[in-house]
Short mmCIF file of C-alpha atoms in Angstrom, two decimals:
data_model
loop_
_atom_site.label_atom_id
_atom_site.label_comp_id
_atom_site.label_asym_id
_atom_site.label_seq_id
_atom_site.Cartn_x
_atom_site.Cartn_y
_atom_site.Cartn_z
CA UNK A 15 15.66 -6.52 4.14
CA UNK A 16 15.43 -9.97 5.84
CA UNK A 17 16.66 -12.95 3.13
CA UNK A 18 16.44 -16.61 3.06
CA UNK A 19 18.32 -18.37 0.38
CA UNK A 20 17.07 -22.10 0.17
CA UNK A 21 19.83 -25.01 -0.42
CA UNK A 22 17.05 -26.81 -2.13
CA UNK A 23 14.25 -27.00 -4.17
CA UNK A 24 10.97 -25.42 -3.30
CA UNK A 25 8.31 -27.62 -4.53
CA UNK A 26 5.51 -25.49 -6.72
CA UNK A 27 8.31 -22.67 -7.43
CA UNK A 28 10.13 -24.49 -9.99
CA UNK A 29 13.76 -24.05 -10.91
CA UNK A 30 15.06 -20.94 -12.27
CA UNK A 31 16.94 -22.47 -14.85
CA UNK A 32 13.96 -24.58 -15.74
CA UNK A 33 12.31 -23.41 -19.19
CA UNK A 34 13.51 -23.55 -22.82
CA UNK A 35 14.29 -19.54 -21.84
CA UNK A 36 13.09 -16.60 -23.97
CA UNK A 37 10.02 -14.72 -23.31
CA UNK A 38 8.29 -17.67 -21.76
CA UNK A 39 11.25 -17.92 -19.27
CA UNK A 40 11.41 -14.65 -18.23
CA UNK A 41 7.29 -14.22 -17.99
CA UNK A 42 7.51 -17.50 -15.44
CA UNK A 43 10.39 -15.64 -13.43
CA UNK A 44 8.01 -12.39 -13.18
CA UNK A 45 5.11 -14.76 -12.26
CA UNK A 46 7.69 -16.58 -9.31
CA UNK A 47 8.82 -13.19 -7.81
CA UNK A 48 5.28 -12.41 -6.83
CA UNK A 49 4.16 -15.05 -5.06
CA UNK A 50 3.77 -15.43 -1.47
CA UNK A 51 4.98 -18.60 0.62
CA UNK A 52 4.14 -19.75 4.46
CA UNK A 53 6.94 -21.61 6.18
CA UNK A 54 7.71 -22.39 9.54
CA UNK A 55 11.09 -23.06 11.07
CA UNK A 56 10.78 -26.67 12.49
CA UNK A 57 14.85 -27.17 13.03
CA UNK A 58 18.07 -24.71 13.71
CA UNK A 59 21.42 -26.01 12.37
CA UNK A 60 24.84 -24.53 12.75
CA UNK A 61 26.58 -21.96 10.34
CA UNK A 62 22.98 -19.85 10.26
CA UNK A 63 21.63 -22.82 8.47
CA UNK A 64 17.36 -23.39 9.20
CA UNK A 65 15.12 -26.63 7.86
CA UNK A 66 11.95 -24.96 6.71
CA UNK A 67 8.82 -26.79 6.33
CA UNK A 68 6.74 -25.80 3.63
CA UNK A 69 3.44 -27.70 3.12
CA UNK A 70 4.86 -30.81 4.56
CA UNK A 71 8.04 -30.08 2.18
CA UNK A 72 11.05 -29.50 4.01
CA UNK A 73 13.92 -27.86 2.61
CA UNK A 74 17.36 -26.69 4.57
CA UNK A 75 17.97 -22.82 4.08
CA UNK A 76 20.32 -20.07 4.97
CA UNK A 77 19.85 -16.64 6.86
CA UNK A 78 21.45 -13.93 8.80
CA UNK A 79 17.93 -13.24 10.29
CA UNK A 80 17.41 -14.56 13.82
CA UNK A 81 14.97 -17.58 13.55
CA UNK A 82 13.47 -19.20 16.38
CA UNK A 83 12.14 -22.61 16.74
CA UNK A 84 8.23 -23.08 15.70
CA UNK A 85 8.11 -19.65 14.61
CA UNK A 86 5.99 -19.21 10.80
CA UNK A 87 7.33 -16.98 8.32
CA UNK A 88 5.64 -15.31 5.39
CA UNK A 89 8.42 -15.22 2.66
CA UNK A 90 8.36 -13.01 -0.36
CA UNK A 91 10.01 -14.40 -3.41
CA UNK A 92 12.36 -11.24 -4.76
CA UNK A 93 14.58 -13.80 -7.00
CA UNK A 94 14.99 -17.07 -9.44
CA UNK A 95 17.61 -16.60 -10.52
CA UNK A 96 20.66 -17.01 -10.23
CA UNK A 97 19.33 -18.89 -7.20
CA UNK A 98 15.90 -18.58 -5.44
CA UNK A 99 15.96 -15.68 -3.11
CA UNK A 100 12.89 -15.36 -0.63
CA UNK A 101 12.45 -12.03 1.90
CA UNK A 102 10.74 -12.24 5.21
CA UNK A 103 7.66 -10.36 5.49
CA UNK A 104 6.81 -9.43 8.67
CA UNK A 105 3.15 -10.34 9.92
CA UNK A 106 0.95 -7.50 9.83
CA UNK A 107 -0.10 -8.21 13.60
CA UNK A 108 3.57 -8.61 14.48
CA UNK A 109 3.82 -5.18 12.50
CA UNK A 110 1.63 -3.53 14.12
CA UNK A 111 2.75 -4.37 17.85
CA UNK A 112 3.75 -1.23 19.69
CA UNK A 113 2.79 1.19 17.12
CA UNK A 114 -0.35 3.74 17.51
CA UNK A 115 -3.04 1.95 15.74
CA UNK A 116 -4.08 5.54 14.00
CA UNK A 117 -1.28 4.80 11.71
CA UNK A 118 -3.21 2.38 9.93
CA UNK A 119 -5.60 5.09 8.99
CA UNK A 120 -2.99 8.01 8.85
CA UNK A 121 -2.44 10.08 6.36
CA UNK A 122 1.02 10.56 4.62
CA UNK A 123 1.53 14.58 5.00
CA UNK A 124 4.59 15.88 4.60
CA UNK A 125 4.32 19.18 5.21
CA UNK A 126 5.12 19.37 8.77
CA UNK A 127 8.69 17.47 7.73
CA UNK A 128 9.19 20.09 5.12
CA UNK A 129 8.57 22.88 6.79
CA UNK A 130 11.30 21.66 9.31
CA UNK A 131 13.71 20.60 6.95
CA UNK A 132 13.62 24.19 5.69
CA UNK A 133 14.28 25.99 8.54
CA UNK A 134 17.30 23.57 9.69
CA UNK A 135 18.71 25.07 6.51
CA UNK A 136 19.56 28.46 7.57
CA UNK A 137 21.51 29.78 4.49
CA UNK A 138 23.33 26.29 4.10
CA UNK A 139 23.06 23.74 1.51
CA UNK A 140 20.81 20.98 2.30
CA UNK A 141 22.55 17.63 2.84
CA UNK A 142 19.77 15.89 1.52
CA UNK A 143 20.66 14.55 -2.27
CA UNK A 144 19.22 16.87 -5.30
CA UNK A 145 16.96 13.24 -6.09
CA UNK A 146 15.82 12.99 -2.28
CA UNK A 147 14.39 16.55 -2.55
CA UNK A 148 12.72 16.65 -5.46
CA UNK A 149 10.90 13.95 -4.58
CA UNK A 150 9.71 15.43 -1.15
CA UNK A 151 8.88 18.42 -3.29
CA UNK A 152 6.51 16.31 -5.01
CA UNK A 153 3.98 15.53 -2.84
CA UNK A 154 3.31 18.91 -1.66
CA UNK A 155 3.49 20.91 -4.95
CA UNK A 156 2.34 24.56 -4.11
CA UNK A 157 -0.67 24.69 -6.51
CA UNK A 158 -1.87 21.42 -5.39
CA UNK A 159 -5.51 21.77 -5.38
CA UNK A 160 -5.62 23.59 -8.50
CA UNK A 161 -3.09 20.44 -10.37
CA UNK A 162 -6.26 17.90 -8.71
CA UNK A 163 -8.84 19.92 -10.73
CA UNK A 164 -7.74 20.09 -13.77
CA UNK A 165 -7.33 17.41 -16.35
CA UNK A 166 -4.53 16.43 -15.11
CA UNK A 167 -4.84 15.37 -11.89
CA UNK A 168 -5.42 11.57 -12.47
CA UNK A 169 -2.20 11.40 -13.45
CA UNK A 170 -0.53 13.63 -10.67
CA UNK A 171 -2.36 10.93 -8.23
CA UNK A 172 -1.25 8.32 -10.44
CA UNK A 173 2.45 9.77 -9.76
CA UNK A 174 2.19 10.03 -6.05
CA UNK A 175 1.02 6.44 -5.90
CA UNK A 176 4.05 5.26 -8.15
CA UNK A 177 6.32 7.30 -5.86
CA UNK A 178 5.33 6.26 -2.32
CA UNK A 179 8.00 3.36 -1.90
CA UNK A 180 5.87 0.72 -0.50
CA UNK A 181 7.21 -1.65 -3.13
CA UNK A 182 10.85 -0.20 -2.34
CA UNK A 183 12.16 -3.41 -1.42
CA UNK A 184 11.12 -5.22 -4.60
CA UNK A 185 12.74 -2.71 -7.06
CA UNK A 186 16.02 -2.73 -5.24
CA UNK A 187 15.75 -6.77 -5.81
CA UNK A 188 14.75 -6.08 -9.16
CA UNK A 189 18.12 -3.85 -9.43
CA UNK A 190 15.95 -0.83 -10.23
CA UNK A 191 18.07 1.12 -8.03
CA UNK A 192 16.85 4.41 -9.98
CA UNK A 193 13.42 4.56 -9.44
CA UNK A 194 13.63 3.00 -5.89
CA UNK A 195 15.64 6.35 -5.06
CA UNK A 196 13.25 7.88 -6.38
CA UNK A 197 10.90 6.82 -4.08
CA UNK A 198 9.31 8.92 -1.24
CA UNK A 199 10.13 5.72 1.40
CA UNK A 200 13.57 6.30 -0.29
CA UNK A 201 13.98 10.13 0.77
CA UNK A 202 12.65 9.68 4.18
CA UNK A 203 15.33 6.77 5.03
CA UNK A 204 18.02 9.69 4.17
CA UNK A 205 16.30 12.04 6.04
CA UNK A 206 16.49 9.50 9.24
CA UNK A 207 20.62 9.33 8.50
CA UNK A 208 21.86 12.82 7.20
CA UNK A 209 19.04 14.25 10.35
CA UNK A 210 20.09 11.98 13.04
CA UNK A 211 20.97 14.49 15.54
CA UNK A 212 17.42 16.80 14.55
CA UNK A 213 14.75 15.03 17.12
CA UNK A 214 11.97 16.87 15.56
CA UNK A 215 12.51 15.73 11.95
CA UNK A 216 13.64 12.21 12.84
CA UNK A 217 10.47 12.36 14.53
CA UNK A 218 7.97 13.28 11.34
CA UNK A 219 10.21 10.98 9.03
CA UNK A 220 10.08 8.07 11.55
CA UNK A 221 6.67 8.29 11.95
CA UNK A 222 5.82 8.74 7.94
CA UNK A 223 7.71 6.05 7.13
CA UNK A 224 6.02 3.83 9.97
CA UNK A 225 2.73 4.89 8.24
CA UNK A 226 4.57 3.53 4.62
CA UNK A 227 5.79 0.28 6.24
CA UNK A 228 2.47 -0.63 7.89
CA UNK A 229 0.60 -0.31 4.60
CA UNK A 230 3.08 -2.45 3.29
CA UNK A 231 2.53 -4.91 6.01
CA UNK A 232 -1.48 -4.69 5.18
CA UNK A 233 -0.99 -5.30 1.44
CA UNK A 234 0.63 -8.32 1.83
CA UNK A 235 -2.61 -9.17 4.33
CA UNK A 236 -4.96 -8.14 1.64
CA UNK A 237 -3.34 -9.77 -1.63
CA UNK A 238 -5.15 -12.87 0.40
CA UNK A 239 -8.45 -11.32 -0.61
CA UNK A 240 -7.90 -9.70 -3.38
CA UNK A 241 -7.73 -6.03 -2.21
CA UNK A 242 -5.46 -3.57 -3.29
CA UNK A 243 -5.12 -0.38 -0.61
CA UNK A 244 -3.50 2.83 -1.91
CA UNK A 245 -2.47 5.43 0.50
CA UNK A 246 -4.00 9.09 -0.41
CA UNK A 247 -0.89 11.00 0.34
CA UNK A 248 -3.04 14.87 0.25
CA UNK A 249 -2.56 17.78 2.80
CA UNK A 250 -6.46 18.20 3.33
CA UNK A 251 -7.25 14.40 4.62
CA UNK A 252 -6.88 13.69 7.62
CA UNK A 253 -7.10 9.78 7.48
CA UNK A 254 -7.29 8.48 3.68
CA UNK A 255 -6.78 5.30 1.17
CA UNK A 256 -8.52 4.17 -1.43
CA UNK A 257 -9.67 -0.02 -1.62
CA UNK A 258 -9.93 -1.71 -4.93
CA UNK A 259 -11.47 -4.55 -4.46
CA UNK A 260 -11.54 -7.82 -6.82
CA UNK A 261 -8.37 -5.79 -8.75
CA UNK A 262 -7.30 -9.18 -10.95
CA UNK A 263 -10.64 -10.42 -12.12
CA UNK A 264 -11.49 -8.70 -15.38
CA UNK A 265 -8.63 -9.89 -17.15
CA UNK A 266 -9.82 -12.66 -19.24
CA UNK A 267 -9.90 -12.71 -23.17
CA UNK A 268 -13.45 -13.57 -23.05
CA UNK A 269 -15.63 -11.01 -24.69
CA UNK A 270 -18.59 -12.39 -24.22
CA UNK A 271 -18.38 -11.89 -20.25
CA UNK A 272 -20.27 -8.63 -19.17
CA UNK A 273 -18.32 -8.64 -16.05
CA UNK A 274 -15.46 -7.94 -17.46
CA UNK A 275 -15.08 -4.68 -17.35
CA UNK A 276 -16.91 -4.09 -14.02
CA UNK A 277 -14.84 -2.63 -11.20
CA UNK A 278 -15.26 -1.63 -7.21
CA UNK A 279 -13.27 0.66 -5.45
CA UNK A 280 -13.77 3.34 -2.18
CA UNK A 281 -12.60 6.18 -1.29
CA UNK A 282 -12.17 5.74 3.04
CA UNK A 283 -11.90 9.34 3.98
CA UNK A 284 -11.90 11.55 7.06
CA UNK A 285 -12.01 15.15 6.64
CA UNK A 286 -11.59 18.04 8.99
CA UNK A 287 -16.26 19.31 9.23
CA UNK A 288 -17.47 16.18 7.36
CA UNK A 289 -15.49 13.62 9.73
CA UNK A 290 -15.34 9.80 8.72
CA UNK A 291 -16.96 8.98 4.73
CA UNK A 292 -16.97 6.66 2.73
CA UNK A 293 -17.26 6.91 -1.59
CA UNK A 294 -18.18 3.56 -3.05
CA UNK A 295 -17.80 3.17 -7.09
CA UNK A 296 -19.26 0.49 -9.35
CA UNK A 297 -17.76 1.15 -12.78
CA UNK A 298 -19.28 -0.80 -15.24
CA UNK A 299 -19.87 -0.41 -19.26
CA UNK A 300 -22.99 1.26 -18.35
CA UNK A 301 -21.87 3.69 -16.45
CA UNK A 302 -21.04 4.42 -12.69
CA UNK A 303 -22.82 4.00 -9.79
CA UNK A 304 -21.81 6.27 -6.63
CA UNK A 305 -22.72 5.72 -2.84
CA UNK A 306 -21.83 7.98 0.02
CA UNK A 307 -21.52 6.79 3.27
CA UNK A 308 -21.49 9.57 6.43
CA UNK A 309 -21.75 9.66 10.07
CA UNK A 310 -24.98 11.23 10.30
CA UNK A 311 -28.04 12.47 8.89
CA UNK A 312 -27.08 16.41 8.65
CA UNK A 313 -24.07 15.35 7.22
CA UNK A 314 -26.08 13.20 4.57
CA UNK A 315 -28.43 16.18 3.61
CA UNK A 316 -25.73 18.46 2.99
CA UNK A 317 -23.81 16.48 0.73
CA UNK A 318 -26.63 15.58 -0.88
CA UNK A 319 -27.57 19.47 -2.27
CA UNK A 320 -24.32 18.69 -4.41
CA UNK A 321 -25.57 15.43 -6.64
CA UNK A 322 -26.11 17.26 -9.32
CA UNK A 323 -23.05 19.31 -9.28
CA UNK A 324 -21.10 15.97 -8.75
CA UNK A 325 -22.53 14.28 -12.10
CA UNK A 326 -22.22 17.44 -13.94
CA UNK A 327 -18.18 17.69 -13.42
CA UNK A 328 -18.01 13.75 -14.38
CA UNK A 329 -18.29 14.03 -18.27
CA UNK A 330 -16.60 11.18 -20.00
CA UNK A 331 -18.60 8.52 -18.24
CA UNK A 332 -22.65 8.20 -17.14
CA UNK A 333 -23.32 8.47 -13.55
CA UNK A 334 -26.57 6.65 -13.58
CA UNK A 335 -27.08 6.88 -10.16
CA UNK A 336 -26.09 8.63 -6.59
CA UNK A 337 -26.95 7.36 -3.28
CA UNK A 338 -26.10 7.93 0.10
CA UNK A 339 -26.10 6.27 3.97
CA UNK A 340 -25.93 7.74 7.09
CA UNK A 341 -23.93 4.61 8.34
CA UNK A 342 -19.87 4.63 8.16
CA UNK A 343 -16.70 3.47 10.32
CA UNK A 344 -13.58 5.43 10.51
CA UNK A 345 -10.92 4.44 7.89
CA UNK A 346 -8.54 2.72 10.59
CA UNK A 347 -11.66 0.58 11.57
CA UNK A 348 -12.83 -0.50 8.11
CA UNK A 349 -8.84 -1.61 7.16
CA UNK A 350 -8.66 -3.64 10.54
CA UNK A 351 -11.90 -5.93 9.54
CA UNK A 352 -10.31 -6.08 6.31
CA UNK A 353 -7.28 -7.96 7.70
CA UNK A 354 -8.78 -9.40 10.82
CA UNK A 355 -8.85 -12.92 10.22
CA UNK A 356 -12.69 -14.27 10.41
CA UNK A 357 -13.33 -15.63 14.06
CA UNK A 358 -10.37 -13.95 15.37
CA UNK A 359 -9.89 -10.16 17.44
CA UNK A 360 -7.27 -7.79 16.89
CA UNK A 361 -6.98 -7.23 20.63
CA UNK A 362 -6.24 -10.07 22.66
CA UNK A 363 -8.37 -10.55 25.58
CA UNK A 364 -7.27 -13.75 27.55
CA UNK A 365 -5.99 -12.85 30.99
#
């Protein structure tokens, strides 16, 4: 991880001995390690020294990262204290330079990489760690569909989602060095160095964790509008995340707002006979509101002969209604709109 330690104040940040301490100190520290900061390197000094310019603010600051003149930085703040610590996150364009653009759709499968890493083994003891494992082991239980059907398999997604490692930098900056091993970005960064010889596995782990990194890069794209992507990591999708969208509204205190409880997510599928689809859900107090987006009409009618069946297996909430569209974009299309900036193209046309 990238870090830039600033030799000065960063105006709107505050001081991380600021604060009478207690809980409100430690609830502004959590507030200060999530924000997000634009800077752009405007001078380079000696001794890996940089003057950053922040807003019109400029502030000298060290790093062992290679900076170039003019070049804008989006910066991460992992730390207050004892010192403001800020990482370097790399622009999701700048991310995705080079790289198959599937990946932004792709789905995080594992089974491939585990059915390699189990025939390297031959008889001999794996050289992967007992936590490294059991975490790979985890996202492709053998009774998988039948854990998603029952009751519990909110909380097995739940799991997988907690697991993934996209916020693996931010827990080892935390010092929560326990679950970030426990992570599944974790195991496949272990699998790149105890494998380095095996092309074939190097191969499925480099590209996983490519997919994990560039959903990583597209959060940090989408926090701008208020979007939160989770990758589906399941076997039988081919392409699959799910977008909530508006994720911190509905937190205030006042009761009286019938909004409050409202959310909007979709499911952005593709599925091996059904193709590209899209789920949209409006949960509200009154109940839920489904819409179905496919590819085409036959696709639409047969989905369709299962509305009933669909409302009858959701009990503990009223569907009130279930529509559908024969209109939809693949997943990979849908996420680069998303973090397309408005009036500019993902693909650069100028001769």
């Amino acid at each position: 991880m990238n870090t830039i330690t600033p030799l000065s104040a960063i105006p709107g940040l505050g001081s991380s001995t600021s604060g009478k301490g207690g809980q409100g100190q430690e609830q502004h520290s959590q507030q200060s390690t999530e924000k997000l900061l634009t800077a752009k390197v405007i001078e380079l000094k000696s001794g890996n020294r940089f003057v950053l310019d922040f807003n019109g603010n400029q502030i000298v600051a060290t790093s062992k990262a290679p900076l170039s003149l003019g070049q804008t930085l989006n910066l991460q703040v992992v730390s207050t204290t004892p010192r403001v610590e800020l990482s370097i996150v790399s622009d999701v364009f700048t991310a995705l330079s080079g790289k198959p653009l599937v990946l932004l759709g792709s789905n995080i499968d594992i089974t491939s990489l585990l059915g390699l890493l189990q025939h390297s083994k031959s008889g001999t003891p794996s050289p992967l760690s007992n936590t490294s494992l059991r975490t790979l082991e985890t996202f492709l239980p053998s009774d998988i569909r039948t854990i998603l059907s029952s009751k519990d398999g909110g909380e097995f997604i739940q799991k997988l989602f907690n697991r993934l490692g996209v916020n693996l930098e931010a827990l080892l900056a935390r010092g929560e060095r326990n679950l970030a091993s426990q992570t599944l970005k974790a195991a496949l960064l272990e699998v790149l160095v105890k494998f380095n010889r095996a092309e074939q596995i190097t191969e499925q782990a480099g590209r996983l964790l490519a997919t994990l990194d560039l959903y990583q890069h597209v959060q940090v794209q989408l926090n701008q509008h208020n979007l939160l992507i989770f990758p589906l990591p399941l076997p039988f999708f081919e392409q699959g995340y799910l977008l909530l969208e508006n994720y911190q509204e509905g937190t205030s205190d006042d009761e009286d707002n019938e909004n409050t409880h409202q959310l909007h997510y979709a499911l952005h599928l593709t599925m091996s006979g059904l193709g590209n689809m899209k789920i949209e859900f409006l949960h509200s107090d009154e109940g839920l509101y489904i819409k179905f987006f496919l590819d085409s009409k036959e696709k639409t009618e047969f989905v369709s002969q299962f509305t009933d069946l669909l409302s009858e297996s959701i009990s503990e909430i009223n569907v009130i209604s279930v529509s559908y569209s024969k209109e939809v974009e693949s997943p990979a299309a849908e996420l680069l709109k998303k973090i397309t900036p408005i009036g500019e193209s993902f693909v650069n046309t100028t001769a």
